[in-house]
Amino acid sequence: MSAEGASAAAVAPPVGAALGEGLLLGTAAACVAAVPAALRAGAGVSPGSCWLVAAGGVALALGPLTAALRVLRPWPARAAGVPLGLLVALAPMMVLGKLLKTTTHHRPLGGATFAMLAVGLVLGGMAVAARLVAWSRSDAGRARGLARLSLIALAVLSGLAALALGRAAFGAASGGVGAGVLQGAFALALAAGASLAPVPAALARSARLAGPTLWVLVALAGSLAGRAAPTARSAIFERSPVLGGPSMWLAP
């Protein structure tokens, strides 16, 4: 076994603990990701019911996704830098695309310029993310902690920035499609942050049971809320279909 493989095996948590932590943090991320759906509930629909329906639907996807990412930790720095780098580059690319669209009259030239600059942004984002991941595994405790917090903040802030910029860029013309894409990107950003978030020792000990329990309760509550409030479920499926998640397939 290589030194990197031995180091990875040494710091990897037990599978059961990683699953519990992933389900716990993924469910918490789903509850946050469902907030935009509640804000888009519309007149005559309970925001609370919409939030619960969306949280249950998103938890069905984000819980297992976050759990799988935590089980696979620690990822190779280069591999972890790929999705994180794409996320970091997302908001700058949106700004660049909007700027070129409004200032460039020659579309082929603008498209070629965007492609070349976007490649640089993506590669730069991957390099920054990979470096932070490497620092998060360093022997220096303070540097490791700061790097981990930076990774989490970077993932969440990048998702929020993309959400805000995308809403302005898509505008009303995109309808529910643009909003759904942005809400999905925000949910994935939260899942990325949750997969990297450190768990206090006291919480880690109870995560094996608390994680699956919370995930089942939120998913079940979302399903029951959809049955008890059909208008809320319809509002989620119409206004925020991405956040409906697998619950859309389970709906009668």
Coordinates of C-alpha atoms in Angstrom, one line a residue:
M1 CA 0.0 0.0 0.0
S2 CA 1.3 3.5 -0.9
A3 CA 1.9 6.1 1.7
E4 CA -1.1 8.1 0.4
G5 CA -3.3 4.9 0.6
A6 CA -2.1 4.2 4.2
S7 CA -2.8 7.7 5.2
A8 CA -6.2 7.6 3.7
A9 CA -7.0 4.3 5.5
A10 CA -5.8 5.7 8.8
V11 CA -8.0 8.8 8.8
A12 CA -11.1 7.2 7.1
P13 CA -14.0 6.9 9.6
P14 CA -15.9 3.6 10.0
V15 CA -18.5 3.0 7.3
G16 CA -21.4 3.0 9.8
A17 CA -20.3 6.3 11.3
A18 CA -19.8 7.9 7.9
L19 CA -23.2 6.8 6.8
G20 CA -24.9 8.2 9.9
E21 CA -23.0 11.5 9.6
G22 CA -23.9 11.7 5.9
L23 CA -27.6 11.1 6.4
L24 CA -27.6 13.6 9.3
L25 CA -25.9 16.4 7.5
G26 CA -27.5 15.6 4.2
T27 CA -31.0 15.9 5.8
A28 CA -30.0 19.2 7.4
A29 CA -28.8 20.4 4.0
A30 CA -32.1 19.4 2.5
C31 CA -34.0 21.4 5.1
V32 CA -32.0 24.5 4.1
A33 CA -32.3 23.8 0.4
A34 CA -36.1 23.6 0.7
V35 CA -36.3 27.3 1.9
P36 CA -36.4 28.7 -1.7
A37 CA -39.4 26.5 -2.4
A38 CA -41.3 27.9 0.6
L39 CA -40.5 31.4 -0.5
R40 CA -42.0 30.5 -3.9
A41 CA -45.2 29.0 -2.5
G42 CA -47.5 31.5 -4.0
A43 CA -50.7 33.0 -2.7
G44 CA -53.1 30.7 -0.9
V45 CA -50.5 28.1 -0.2
S46 CA -49.0 27.5 3.2
P47 CA -45.2 28.2 3.1
G48 CA -44.7 25.8 6.0
S49 CA -46.4 22.9 4.1
C50 CA -44.4 23.7 1.0
W51 CA -41.2 23.7 3.0
L52 CA -42.0 20.3 4.6
V53 CA -42.9 18.7 1.2
A54 CA -39.8 20.0 -0.4
A55 CA -37.5 19.1 2.5
G56 CA -38.8 15.5 2.4
G57 CA -38.3 15.3 -1.3
V58 CA -34.8 16.8 -1.3
A59 CA -33.8 14.6 1.7
L60 CA -34.5 11.5 -0.3
A61 CA -31.7 12.6 -2.7
L62 CA -29.3 14.6 -0.6
G63 CA -29.2 12.2 2.3
P64 CA -27.8 9.2 0.4
L65 CA -25.7 11.4 -1.8
T66 CA -24.0 13.1 1.2
A67 CA -23.6 9.7 3.0
A68 CA -22.0 8.2 -0.1
L69 CA -19.5 11.1 -0.4
R70 CA -18.6 10.8 3.3
V71 CA -18.1 7.1 3.0
L72 CA -15.7 7.6 0.1
R73 CA -13.6 10.2 2.0
P74 CA -10.9 11.0 2.1
W75 CA -10.9 11.7 -1.7
P76 CA -7.7 12.2 -3.6
A77 CA -7.0 16.0 -3.7
R78 CA -7.1 16.1 -7.4
A79 CA -10.4 14.2 -7.6
A80 CA -12.0 16.4 -5.0
G81 CA -10.8 19.5 -6.8
V82 CA -12.8 18.7 -9.9
P83 CA -16.4 19.1 -8.6
L84 CA -15.4 21.8 -6.2
G85 CA -13.5 23.7 -8.9
L86 CA -16.5 23.6 -11.2
L87 CA -18.7 25.0 -8.4
V88 CA -16.2 27.7 -7.7
A89 CA -16.0 28.7 -11.3
L90 CA -19.8 28.7 -11.8
A91 CA -20.6 32.2 -10.6
P92 CA -17.6 33.9 -12.4
M93 CA -18.6 32.1 -15.6
M94 CA -22.2 33.4 -15.3
V95 CA -20.9 37.0 -14.8
L96 CA -18.5 36.5 -17.8
G97 CA -21.3 35.1 -20.0
K98 CA -23.7 38.0 -19.1
L99 CA -20.9 40.6 -19.7
L100 CA -20.0 39.1 -23.1
K101 CA -23.6 38.9 -24.1
T102 CA -24.2 42.6 -23.4
T103 CA -21.0 44.0 -24.8
T104 CA -20.2 41.7 -27.7
H105 CA -22.1 42.1 -31.0
H106 CA -20.2 39.4 -32.9
R107 CA -21.7 36.2 -31.5
P108 CA -19.1 33.7 -32.8
L109 CA -16.3 35.8 -31.4
G110 CA -18.1 36.2 -28.1
G111 CA -18.6 32.5 -27.9
A112 CA -15.0 31.7 -28.6
T113 CA -13.8 34.3 -26.1
F114 CA -16.2 32.8 -23.5
A115 CA -14.9 29.3 -24.1
M116 CA -11.3 30.2 -23.7
L117 CA -11.8 32.3 -20.6
A118 CA -14.2 29.7 -19.1
V119 CA -11.5 27.0 -19.4
G120 CA -9.1 29.2 -17.5
L121 CA -11.7 29.9 -14.8
V122 CA -12.5 26.2 -14.4
L123 CA -8.9 25.1 -14.3
G124 CA -8.1 27.9 -11.8
G125 CA -11.1 26.9 -9.6
M126 CA -9.9 23.2 -9.7
A127 CA -6.4 24.2 -8.7
V128 CA -7.6 26.3 -5.8
A129 CA -9.9 23.6 -4.6
A130 CA -7.3 20.9 -4.9
R131 CA -4.8 23.0 -2.9
L132 CA -7.4 23.6 -0.2
V133 CA -8.1 19.9 0.0
A134 CA -4.4 19.1 0.3
W135 CA -4.0 21.7 3.1
S136 CA -7.1 20.2 4.9
R137 CA -5.1 17.0 5.2
S138 CA -1.8 18.6 6.3
D139 CA -0.2 17.8 9.7
A140 CA -0.6 21.4 10.9
G141 CA -3.8 21.4 12.9
R142 CA -4.5 25.1 12.5
A143 CA -3.9 25.0 8.8
R144 CA -6.0 21.9 8.5
G145 CA -9.0 23.5 10.3
L146 CA -8.8 26.7 8.3
A147 CA -8.6 24.8 5.1
R148 CA -11.7 22.7 5.9
L149 CA -13.7 25.8 6.9
S150 CA -12.6 27.5 3.7
L151 CA -13.8 24.6 1.6
I152 CA -17.2 24.5 3.3
A153 CA -17.6 28.3 3.0
L154 CA -16.4 28.2 -0.6
A155 CA -18.9 25.6 -1.6
V156 CA -21.9 27.3 0.1
L157 CA -20.9 30.9 -1.0
S158 CA -20.3 29.7 -4.6
G159 CA -23.8 28.1 -4.6
L160 CA -25.4 31.2 -3.1
A161 CA -23.6 33.5 -5.6
A162 CA -24.6 31.3 -8.5
L163 CA -28.2 31.4 -7.2
A164 CA -28.3 35.2 -6.9
L165 CA -26.6 35.8 -10.2
G166 CA -28.6 33.2 -12.0
R167 CA -31.9 34.7 -10.9
A168 CA -30.8 38.1 -12.2
A169 CA -29.5 36.5 -15.5
F170 CA -32.5 34.3 -16.2
G171 CA -35.1 36.8 -15.2
A172 CA -38.8 36.2 -15.6
A173 CA -38.3 34.9 -19.2
S174 CA -36.9 31.6 -18.0
G175 CA -40.0 30.7 -15.9
G176 CA -39.8 27.7 -13.6
V177 CA -37.0 26.1 -15.6
G178 CA -34.3 28.6 -14.7
A179 CA -35.4 28.7 -11.1
G180 CA -35.4 24.9 -10.9
V181 CA -31.8 24.7 -12.3
L182 CA -30.6 27.3 -9.7
Q183 CA -32.4 25.6 -6.8
G184 CA -30.8 22.3 -7.9
A185 CA -27.4 23.9 -8.0
F186 CA -27.9 25.4 -4.6
A187 CA -28.9 22.0 -3.2
L188 CA -25.8 20.3 -4.7
A189 CA -23.6 23.1 -3.2
L190 CA -25.1 22.4 0.2
A191 CA -24.5 18.7 -0.2
A192 CA -20.9 19.4 -1.2
G193 CA -20.5 21.5 2.0
A194 CA -22.2 18.8 4.1
S195 CA -19.9 16.1 2.8
L196 CA -16.9 18.1 3.9
A197 CA -18.2 19.5 7.2
P198 CA -16.4 18.3 10.4
V199 CA -18.6 16.6 13.0
P200 CA -18.0 17.2 16.7
A201 CA -17.0 14.0 18.6
A202 CA -20.1 14.2 20.8
L203 CA -22.4 14.3 17.7
A204 CA -20.4 11.7 15.8
R205 CA -21.1 9.2 18.6
S206 CA -24.8 9.5 18.2
A207 CA -24.9 10.0 14.4
R208 CA -25.1 6.3 13.7
L209 CA -28.7 6.3 15.0
A210 CA -29.6 10.0 14.8
G211 CA -28.7 10.3 11.1
P212 CA -30.9 7.5 9.7
T213 CA -33.7 8.4 12.2
L214 CA -33.8 12.1 11.1
W215 CA -33.6 11.2 7.4
V216 CA -36.6 8.8 7.7
L217 CA -38.6 11.2 9.8
V218 CA -38.1 14.2 7.4
A219 CA -38.8 12.1 4.3
L220 CA -41.9 10.6 5.9
A221 CA -43.1 14.0 7.2
G222 CA -42.7 15.4 3.7
S223 CA -44.7 12.6 2.2
L224 CA -47.5 12.9 4.8
A225 CA -47.5 16.7 4.4
G226 CA -48.0 16.3 0.6
R227 CA -51.0 14.0 1.2
A228 CA -52.5 16.3 3.8
A229 CA -51.9 19.4 1.8
P230 CA -52.4 18.6 -1.9
T231 CA -52.1 22.3 -2.8
A232 CA -48.7 22.5 -1.3
R233 CA -47.5 19.4 -3.2
S234 CA -48.9 20.8 -6.4
A235 CA -47.1 24.1 -5.8
I236 CA -43.8 22.3 -5.3
F237 CA -44.2 20.2 -8.4
E238 CA -45.2 23.2 -10.5
R239 CA -42.9 25.9 -9.1
S240 CA -39.9 23.9 -7.8
P241 CA -40.0 20.5 -9.6
V242 CA -36.3 19.8 -9.0
L243 CA -36.8 20.1 -5.2
G244 CA -39.7 17.6 -5.4
G245 CA -37.0 15.0 -6.0
P246 CA -37.9 11.3 -5.9
S247 CA -41.1 12.2 -4.1
M248 CA -42.5 13.2 -7.5
W249 CA -42.2 9.5 -8.6
L250 CA -43.8 8.3 -5.4
A251 CA -46.8 10.6 -5.6
P252 CA -50.1 8.8 -6.4

